[in-house]
């Protein structure tokens, strides 16, 4: 592997373009989602190979509930199957699995599978896979604000105690590093609510490829692009 590459510690991906990928092949959108799930498995393997520590992927936004019922139902079935199929594989590969988002809107069956997988993998520390599901950056910030307001109301903390560190401890990504690189596939150049707090100094990369076509080569290209970036954090 290339010696000169600068490896990001944390990569986040907005897995976009499943529908367009399918449309371009004359297939239903559902086939795009199934192939997106396959691409995710390739990407996890590639990230591990490149020694990336954390991969966060956006699988379903708080706004995606507004899609046609047929598509939402298909995605819920796909998530449910993924949570079952991946159980042994994640454990075998020592991957810590986290859901970012409000689990309570999912069916009890899916919630149970999410919690089971989180618990079974919580002690792994080599590689973390965060899957953002029913996630929205606004919703996450409102959640944190409510929890902090409640603590102030109960006298557990004072208003003066509120700072960035305390705020971060109320986000779904508590205890994790911010993403170094955020990739959005399919050419759209927006965050659509993804990791709004955490992305303040992330490098952004928008490859013109639909997520179902994403693979190890694309991860390599993304790392090569990241290697060229000069992260200044407001300094000179
Ligand atoms: C991303 O692909 C998957 C989800 C949002 C669930 P899309 O379904 O948004 O695909 P496009 O953007 O319509 O092509
Ligand atoms: C963002 O993609 C959410 C996921 C990839 C899960 P969307 O396809 O929902 O975003 P917009 O509607 O193009 O902004
Ligand atoms: Mg989309």
mmCIF file with all atom_site columns, N, CA, C and O and ligand atoms in Angstrom, residues 13-18 20 29 57-64 67 79 132 135 184-186 188 190-194, ligand 2:
data_model
loop_
_atom_site.group_PDB
_atom_site.id
_atom_site.type_symbol
_atom_site.label_atom_id
_atom_site.label_alt_id
_atom_site.label_comp_id
_atom_site.label_asym_id
_atom_site.label_entity_id
_atom_site.label_seq_id
_atom_site.pdbx_PDB_ins_code
_atom_site.Cartn_x
_atom_site.Cartn_y
_atom_site.Cartn_z
_atom_site.occupancy
_atom_site.B_iso_or_equiv
_atom_site.pdbx_formal_charge
_atom_site.auth_seq_id
_atom_site.auth_comp_id
_atom_site.auth_asym_id
_atom_site.auth_atom_id
_atom_site.pdbx_PDB_model_num
ATOM   1   N N  . UNK A 1 13  ? -19.776 8.674  5.239   1.00 0.00 ? 13  UNK A N  1
ATOM   2   C CA . UNK A 1 13  ? -20.297 8.613  3.858   1.00 0.00 ? 13  UNK A CA 1
ATOM   3   C C  . UNK A 1 13  ? -21.815 8.817  3.826   1.00 0.00 ? 13  UNK A C  1
ATOM   4   O O  . UNK A 1 13  ? -22.560 8.127  4.541   1.00 0.00 ? 13  UNK A O  1
ATOM   5   N N  . UNK A 1 14  ? -22.239 9.757  3.005   1.00 0.00 ? 14  UNK A N  1
ATOM   6   C CA . UNK A 1 14  ? -23.667 9.906  2.705   1.00 0.00 ? 14  UNK A CA 1
ATOM   7   C C  . UNK A 1 14  ? -23.901 8.996  1.499   1.00 0.00 ? 14  UNK A C  1
ATOM   8   O O  . UNK A 1 14  ? -23.467 9.302  0.378   1.00 0.00 ? 14  UNK A O  1
ATOM   9   N N  . UNK A 1 15  ? -24.520 7.844  1.758   1.00 0.00 ? 15  UNK A N  1
ATOM   10  C CA . UNK A 1 15  ? -24.642 6.797  0.728   1.00 0.00 ? 15  UNK A CA 1
ATOM   11  C C  . UNK A 1 15  ? -25.788 7.166  -0.214  1.00 0.00 ? 15  UNK A C  1
ATOM   12  O O  . UNK A 1 15  ? -26.896 6.642  -0.092  1.00 0.00 ? 15  UNK A O  1
ATOM   13  N N  . UNK A 1 16  ? -25.529 8.043  -1.159  1.00 0.00 ? 16  UNK A N  1
ATOM   14  C CA . UNK A 1 16  ? -26.608 8.557  -2.001  1.00 0.00 ? 16  UNK A CA 1
ATOM   15  C C  . UNK A 1 16  ? -26.530 8.000  -3.428  1.00 0.00 ? 16  UNK A C  1
ATOM   16  O O  . UNK A 1 16  ? -25.458 7.603  -3.893  1.00 0.00 ? 16  UNK A O  1
ATOM   17  N N  . UNK A 1 17  ? -27.682 8.007  -4.103  1.00 0.00 ? 17  UNK A N  1
ATOM   18  C CA . UNK A 1 17  ? -27.722 7.648  -5.522  1.00 0.00 ? 17  UNK A CA 1
ATOM   19  C C  . UNK A 1 17  ? -28.219 6.242  -5.814  1.00 0.00 ? 17  UNK A C  1
ATOM   20  O O  . UNK A 1 17  ? -28.141 5.793  -6.960  1.00 0.00 ? 17  UNK A O  1
ATOM   21  N N  . UNK A 1 18  ? -28.761 5.561  -4.803  1.00 0.00 ? 18  UNK A N  1
ATOM   22  C CA . UNK A 1 18  ? -29.270 4.202  -5.044  1.00 0.00 ? 18  UNK A CA 1
ATOM   23  C C  . UNK A 1 18  ? -30.376 4.203  -6.102  1.00 0.00 ? 18  UNK A C  1
ATOM   24  O O  . UNK A 1 18  ? -30.415 3.342  -6.982  1.00 0.00 ? 18  UNK A O  1
ATOM   25  N N  . UNK A 1 20  ? -31.061 6.517  -8.453  1.00 0.00 ? 20  UNK A N  1
ATOM   26  C CA . UNK A 1 20  ? -30.573 6.871  -9.798  1.00 0.00 ? 20  UNK A CA 1
ATOM   27  C C  . UNK A 1 20  ? -29.774 5.734  -10.429 1.00 0.00 ? 20  UNK A C  1
ATOM   28  O O  . UNK A 1 20  ? -29.824 5.508  -11.629 1.00 0.00 ? 20  UNK A O  1
ATOM   29  N N  . UNK A 1 29  ? -36.211 1.102  -7.896  1.00 0.00 ? 29  UNK A N  1
ATOM   30  C CA . UNK A 1 29  ? -35.349 1.724  -6.874  1.00 0.00 ? 29  UNK A CA 1
ATOM   31  C C  . UNK A 1 29  ? -34.900 0.718  -5.811  1.00 0.00 ? 29  UNK A C  1
ATOM   32  O O  . UNK A 1 29  ? -33.787 0.793  -5.301  1.00 0.00 ? 29  UNK A O  1
ATOM   33  N N  . UNK A 1 57  ? -21.901 5.874  8.335   1.00 0.00 ? 57  UNK A N  1
ATOM   34  C CA . UNK A 1 57  ? -22.661 5.954  7.080   1.00 0.00 ? 57  UNK A CA 1
ATOM   35  C C  . UNK A 1 57  ? -24.078 6.433  7.345   1.00 0.00 ? 57  UNK A C  1
ATOM   36  O O  . UNK A 1 57  ? -24.682 6.106  8.376   1.00 0.00 ? 57  UNK A O  1
ATOM   37  N N  . UNK A 1 58  ? -24.587 7.241  6.405   1.00 0.00 ? 58  UNK A N  1
ATOM   38  C CA . UNK A 1 58  ? -25.952 7.753  6.505   1.00 0.00 ? 58  UNK A CA 1
ATOM   39  C C  . UNK A 1 58  ? -26.848 6.807  5.709   1.00 0.00 ? 58  UNK A C  1
ATOM   40  O O  . UNK A 1 58  ? -26.741 6.710  4.481   1.00 0.00 ? 58  UNK A O  1
ATOM   41  N N  . UNK A 1 59  ? -27.703 6.066  6.421   1.00 0.00 ? 59  UNK A N  1
ATOM   42  C CA . UNK A 1 59  ? -28.555 5.072  5.765   1.00 0.00 ? 59  UNK A CA 1
ATOM   43  C C  . UNK A 1 59  ? -29.994 5.536  5.615   1.00 0.00 ? 59  UNK A C  1
ATOM   44  O O  . UNK A 1 59  ? -30.687 5.128  4.673   1.00 0.00 ? 59  UNK A O  1
ATOM   45  N N  . UNK A 1 60  ? -30.468 6.380  6.569   1.00 0.00 ? 60  UNK A N  1
ATOM   46  C CA . UNK A 1 60  ? -31.885 6.780  6.520   1.00 0.00 ? 60  UNK A CA 1
ATOM   47  C C  . UNK A 1 60  ? -32.057 8.045  7.345   1.00 0.00 ? 60  UNK A C  1
ATOM   48  O O  . UNK A 1 60  ? -31.729 8.070  8.531   1.00 0.00 ? 60  UNK A O  1
ATOM   49  N N  . UNK A 1 61  ? -32.563 9.090  6.715   1.00 0.00 ? 61  UNK A N  1
ATOM   50  C CA . UNK A 1 61  ? -32.679 10.375 7.425   1.00 0.00 ? 61  UNK A CA 1
ATOM   51  C C  . UNK A 1 61  ? -34.071 10.532 8.037   1.00 0.00 ? 61  UNK A C  1
ATOM   52  O O  . UNK A 1 61  ? -35.018 9.820  7.657   1.00 0.00 ? 61  UNK A O  1
ATOM   53  N N  . UNK A 1 62  ? -34.187 11.472 8.960   1.00 0.00 ? 62  UNK A N  1
ATOM   54  C CA . UNK A 1 62  ? -35.503 11.748 9.568   1.00 0.00 ? 62  UNK A CA 1
ATOM   55  C C  . UNK A 1 62  ? -36.491 12.182 8.484   1.00 0.00 ? 62  UNK A C  1
ATOM   56  O O  . UNK A 1 62  ? -37.691 11.978 8.619   1.00 0.00 ? 62  UNK A O  1
ATOM   57  N N  . UNK A 1 63  ? -35.984 12.751 7.401   1.00 0.00 ? 63  UNK A N  1
ATOM   58  C CA . UNK A 1 63  ? -36.859 13.198 6.301   1.00 0.00 ? 63  UNK A CA 1
ATOM   59  C C  . UNK A 1 63  ? -37.236 12.047 5.359   1.00 0.00 ? 63  UNK A C  1
ATOM   60  O O  . UNK A 1 63  ? -38.231 12.136 4.631   1.00 0.00 ? 63  UNK A O  1
ATOM   61  N N  . UNK A 1 64  ? -36.455 10.974 5.357   1.00 0.00 ? 64  UNK A N  1
ATOM   62  C CA . UNK A 1 64  ? -36.731 9.864  4.436   1.00 0.00 ? 64  UNK A CA 1
ATOM   63  C C  . UNK A 1 64  ? -38.052 9.139  4.747   1.00 0.00 ? 64  UNK A C  1
ATOM   64  O O  . UNK A 1 64  ? -38.567 8.403  3.901   1.00 0.00 ? 64  UNK A O  1
ATOM   65  N N  . UNK A 1 67  ? -40.906 9.439  2.149   1.00 0.00 ? 67  UNK A N  1
ATOM   66  C CA . UNK A 1 67  ? -40.932 8.743  0.849   1.00 0.00 ? 67  UNK A CA 1
ATOM   67  C C  . UNK A 1 67  ? -42.167 7.840  0.757   1.00 0.00 ? 67  UNK A C  1
ATOM   68  O O  . UNK A 1 67  ? -42.801 7.549  1.784   1.00 0.00 ? 67  UNK A O  1
ATOM   69  N N  . UNK A 1 79  ? -33.133 -3.185 6.289   1.00 0.00 ? 79  UNK A N  1
ATOM   70  C CA . UNK A 1 79  ? -32.396 -2.950 7.547   1.00 0.00 ? 79  UNK A CA 1
ATOM   71  C C  . UNK A 1 79  ? -32.524 -4.154 8.460   1.00 0.00 ? 79  UNK A C  1
ATOM   72  O O  . UNK A 1 79  ? -31.543 -4.588 9.073   1.00 0.00 ? 79  UNK A O  1
ATOM   73  N N  . UNK A 1 132 ? -26.112 5.733  10.660  1.00 0.00 ? 132 UNK A N  1
ATOM   74  C CA . UNK A 1 132 ? -27.093 6.768  10.995  1.00 0.00 ? 132 UNK A CA 1
ATOM   75  C C  . UNK A 1 132 ? -28.441 6.381  10.394  1.00 0.00 ? 132 UNK A C  1
ATOM   76  O O  . UNK A 1 132 ? -28.584 6.286  9.171   1.00 0.00 ? 132 UNK A O  1
ATOM   77  N N  . UNK A 1 135 ? -31.814 9.445  11.486  1.00 0.00 ? 135 UNK A N  1
ATOM   78  C CA . UNK A 1 135 ? -30.895 10.474 11.966  1.00 0.00 ? 135 UNK A CA 1
ATOM   79  C C  . UNK A 1 135 ? -31.170 11.783 11.227  1.00 0.00 ? 135 UNK A C  1
ATOM   80  O O  . UNK A 1 135 ? -31.364 11.792 10.003  1.00 0.00 ? 135 UNK A O  1
ATOM   81  N N  . UNK A 1 184 ? -19.870 12.351 -0.118  1.00 0.00 ? 184 UNK A N  1
ATOM   82  C CA . UNK A 1 184 ? -21.255 12.148 -0.580  1.00 0.00 ? 184 UNK A CA 1
ATOM   83  C C  . UNK A 1 184 ? -21.203 11.668 -2.012  1.00 0.00 ? 184 UNK A C  1
ATOM   84  O O  . UNK A 1 184 ? -20.677 12.364 -2.885  1.00 0.00 ? 184 UNK A O  1
ATOM   85  N N  . UNK A 1 185 ? -21.724 10.492 -2.250  1.00 0.00 ? 185 UNK A N  1
ATOM   86  C CA . UNK A 1 185 ? -21.709 9.938  -3.597  1.00 0.00 ? 185 UNK A CA 1
ATOM   87  C C  . UNK A 1 185 ? -22.820 10.550 -4.434  1.00 0.00 ? 185 UNK A C  1
ATOM   88  O O  . UNK A 1 185 ? -23.729 11.189 -3.903  1.00 0.00 ? 185 UNK A O  1
ATOM   89  N N  . UNK A 1 186 ? -22.719 10.348 -5.727  1.00 0.00 ? 186 UNK A N  1
ATOM   90  C CA . UNK A 1 186 ? -23.751 10.660 -6.728  1.00 0.00 ? 186 UNK A CA 1
ATOM   91  C C  . UNK A 1 186 ? -23.809 12.098 -7.207  1.00 0.00 ? 186 UNK A C  1
ATOM   92  O O  . UNK A 1 186 ? -24.694 12.437 -7.993  1.00 0.00 ? 186 UNK A O  1
ATOM   93  N N  . UNK A 1 188 ? -24.403 15.053 -5.707  1.00 0.00 ? 188 UNK A N  1
ATOM   94  C CA . UNK A 1 188 ? -25.097 16.095 -4.931  1.00 0.00 ? 188 UNK A CA 1
ATOM   95  C C  . UNK A 1 188 ? -24.101 16.739 -3.967  1.00 0.00 ? 188 UNK A C  1
ATOM   96  O O  . UNK A 1 188 ? -23.376 16.028 -3.287  1.00 0.00 ? 188 UNK A O  1
ATOM   97  N N  . UNK A 1 190 ? -24.393 18.586 -0.967  1.00 0.00 ? 190 UNK A N  1
ATOM   98  C CA . UNK A 1 190 ? -25.034 19.110 0.242   1.00 0.00 ? 190 UNK A CA 1
ATOM   99  C C  . UNK A 1 190 ? -24.962 18.046 1.324   1.00 0.00 ? 190 UNK A C  1
ATOM   100 O O  . UNK A 1 190 ? -24.729 16.868 1.039   1.00 0.00 ? 190 UNK A O  1
ATOM   101 N N  . UNK A 1 191 ? -25.193 18.475 2.582   1.00 0.00 ? 191 UNK A N  1
ATOM   102 C CA . UNK A 1 191 ? -25.106 17.538 3.705   1.00 0.00 ? 191 UNK A CA 1
ATOM   103 C C  . UNK A 1 191 ? -26.443 16.891 4.046   1.00 0.00 ? 191 UNK A C  1
ATOM   104 O O  . UNK A 1 191 ? -26.477 15.839 4.691   1.00 0.00 ? 191 UNK A O  1
ATOM   105 N N  . UNK A 1 192 ? -27.559 17.510 3.634   1.00 0.00 ? 192 UNK A N  1
ATOM   106 C CA . UNK A 1 192 ? -28.897 16.973 3.957   1.00 0.00 ? 192 UNK A CA 1
ATOM   107 C C  . UNK A 1 192 ? -29.019 16.593 5.438   1.00 0.00 ? 192 UNK A C  1
ATOM   108 O O  . UNK A 1 192 ? -29.560 15.534 5.781   1.00 0.00 ? 192 UNK A O  1
ATOM   109 N N  . UNK A 1 193 ? -28.476 17.453 6.299   1.00 0.00 ? 193 UNK A N  1
ATOM   110 C CA . UNK A 1 193 ? -28.633 17.257 7.753   1.00 0.00 ? 193 UNK A CA 1
ATOM   111 C C  . UNK A 1 193 ? -27.642 16.304 8.393   1.00 0.00 ? 193 UNK A C  1
ATOM   112 O O  . UNK A 1 193 ? -27.725 16.033 9.592   1.00 0.00 ? 193 UNK A O  1
ATOM   113 N N  . UNK A 1 194 ? -26.677 15.806 7.653   1.00 0.00 ? 194 UNK A N  1
ATOM   114 C CA . UNK A 1 194 ? -25.742 14.793 8.182   1.00 0.00 ? 194 UNK A CA 1
ATOM   115 C C  . UNK A 1 194 ? -24.689 15.436 9.083   1.00 0.00 ? 194 UNK A C  1
ATOM   116 O O  . UNK A 1 194 ? -23.976 16.352 8.665   1.00 0.00 ? 194 UNK A O  1
HETATM 117 C C1 . LIG B 2 .   ? -29.545 11.829 2.325   1.00 0.00 ? 2   LIG B C1 1
HETATM 118 O O1 . LIG B 2 .   ? -29.952 11.522 1.031   1.00 0.00 ? 2   LIG B O1 1
HETATM 119 C C2 . LIG B 2 .   ? -29.880 10.711 3.251   1.00 0.00 ? 2   LIG B C2 1
HETATM 120 C C3 . LIG B 2 .   ? -29.225 9.428  2.993   1.00 0.00 ? 2   LIG B C3 1
HETATM 121 C C4 . LIG B 2 .   ? -28.322 9.178  2.082   1.00 0.00 ? 2   LIG B C4 1
HETATM 122 C C5 . LIG B 2 .   ? -29.625 8.379  3.855   1.00 0.00 ? 2   LIG B C5 1
HETATM 123 P P1 . LIG B 2 .   ? -31.327 12.051 0.406   1.00 0.00 ? 2   LIG B P1 1
HETATM 124 O O2 . LIG B 2 .   ? -31.395 11.476 -0.951  1.00 0.00 ? 2   LIG B O2 1
HETATM 125 O O3 . LIG B 2 .   ? -32.447 11.771 1.326   1.00 0.00 ? 2   LIG B O3 1
HETATM 126 O O4 . LIG B 2 .   ? -31.095 13.645 0.373   1.00 0.00 ? 2   LIG B O4 1
HETATM 127 P P2 . LIG B 2 .   ? -31.702 14.779 -0.571  1.00 0.00 ? 2   LIG B P2 1
HETATM 128 O O5 . LIG B 2 .   ? -33.195 14.650 -0.476  1.00 0.00 ? 2   LIG B O5 1
HETATM 129 O O6 . LIG B 2 .   ? -31.208 14.545 -1.956  1.00 0.00 ? 2   LIG B O6 1
HETATM 130 O O7 . LIG B 2 .   ? -31.163 16.054 0.009   1.00 0.00 ? 2   LIG B O7 1
#
